[in-house]
Amino acid sequence: MCVKQGRPLAEKDRNFSLQQACHKFVMTRVQACHKFGMTRVQACHKFVMIRVQACSKLTKASKSPWNELAASVPQACRANSLQIIAKTEHEHNPGLNSRPTA
């Protein structure tokens, strides 16, 4: 096994694959953000940048096994995405989910 900068090359390849998966995930979110109105773009941009930072930290944390890292990315991103979307929807449409009072 080749070693470069103290880490096996295969591990670097796995981390690079994880970076690519994170980048693809983030870019699909960026494209989805642009479908929203301009009022949501700033909130969406902040959301995307947080995801980029999280993906970067995951790929640098090579002490965890590859399978654990690969499994944790979509779960964490999905949970955070749903929270951000729900919060953004509520902020822009505060009366949308409320029931009319008689």
C-alpha atoms as one frame of an Amber mdcrd trajectory, in Angstrom:
protein
   0.000   0.000   0.000   1.367   3.421  -0.936   1.802   5.949   1.840   1.785
   9.692   1.267   2.141  12.256   4.048   1.791   9.563   6.714  -1.571   8.197
   5.529  -2.294   5.262   3.212  -3.238   6.325  -0.307  -6.444   4.247  -0.216
  -7.650   6.243   2.804  -6.967   9.512   0.951  -8.993   8.160  -1.988 -11.902
   7.353   0.328 -11.751  10.829   1.848 -11.676  12.364  -1.626 -14.748  10.303
  -2.576 -16.511  11.576   0.530 -15.568  15.147  -0.417 -17.014  14.590  -3.883
 -20.243  13.199  -2.409 -20.496  16.182  -0.048 -19.834  18.619  -2.885 -22.514
  17.003  -5.055 -24.983  17.120  -2.151 -24.218  20.788  -1.492 -24.455  21.769
  -5.160 -27.894  20.156  -5.517 -28.983  22.221  -2.503 -27.572  25.390  -4.112
 -29.572  24.683  -7.267 -32.708  24.071  -5.199 -32.125  27.350  -3.346 -32.186
  29.318  -6.575 -35.688  27.975  -7.273 -36.927  29.785  -4.157 -37.644  33.496
  -4.169 -34.838  35.986  -3.557 -35.997  36.449   0.053 -34.910  32.890   0.790
 -31.584  32.957  -1.010 -29.621  34.400   1.933 -30.977  31.818   4.384 -30.325
  29.092   1.853 -26.772  30.305   1.200 -26.024  30.237   4.938 -27.432  26.693
   5.112 -25.239  25.567   2.217 -22.088  27.110   3.676 -22.683  25.327   6.997
 -23.000  22.040   5.089 -19.743  22.720   3.214 -17.937  23.287   6.518 -19.437
  20.114   8.008 -18.407  18.069   4.965 -14.887  19.464   5.146 -14.604  18.504
   8.822 -15.874  14.986   8.112 -13.373  14.349   5.356 -10.499  15.578   7.537
 -11.553  13.408  10.501  -9.959  10.258   9.125  -9.888   8.505  12.513 -13.451
   7.261  12.007 -14.023   4.221   9.805 -15.051   4.988   6.212 -18.453   3.300
   6.485 -19.337   5.302   9.584 -18.413   8.577   7.867 -20.244   7.697   4.674
 -23.385   6.744   6.599 -23.347   9.826   8.817 -23.227  12.456   6.053 -26.673
  11.948   4.488 -28.391  11.451   7.855 -26.950  14.617   9.389 -27.545  16.680
   6.263 -31.117  15.407   5.843 -32.007  16.196   9.458 -30.497  19.672   9.266
 -32.099  20.340   5.878 -35.564  19.575   7.186 -35.072  21.821  10.222 -33.825
  24.738   8.114 -36.589  24.349   5.533 -39.298  24.189   8.202 -37.894  27.262
   9.965 -37.597  29.208   6.701 -41.125  28.277   5.646 -42.509  29.394   8.997
 -40.607  32.710   8.877 -41.869  33.528   5.390 -45.400  32.155   5.859 -46.186
  32.535   9.587 -49.933  31.946   9.202 -49.681  29.060   6.767 -50.007  26.250
   9.332 -52.262  28.026  11.797 -55.916  27.106  12.113 -58.572  29.800  11.833
 -60.110  30.766  15.162 -63.849  31.129  15.474
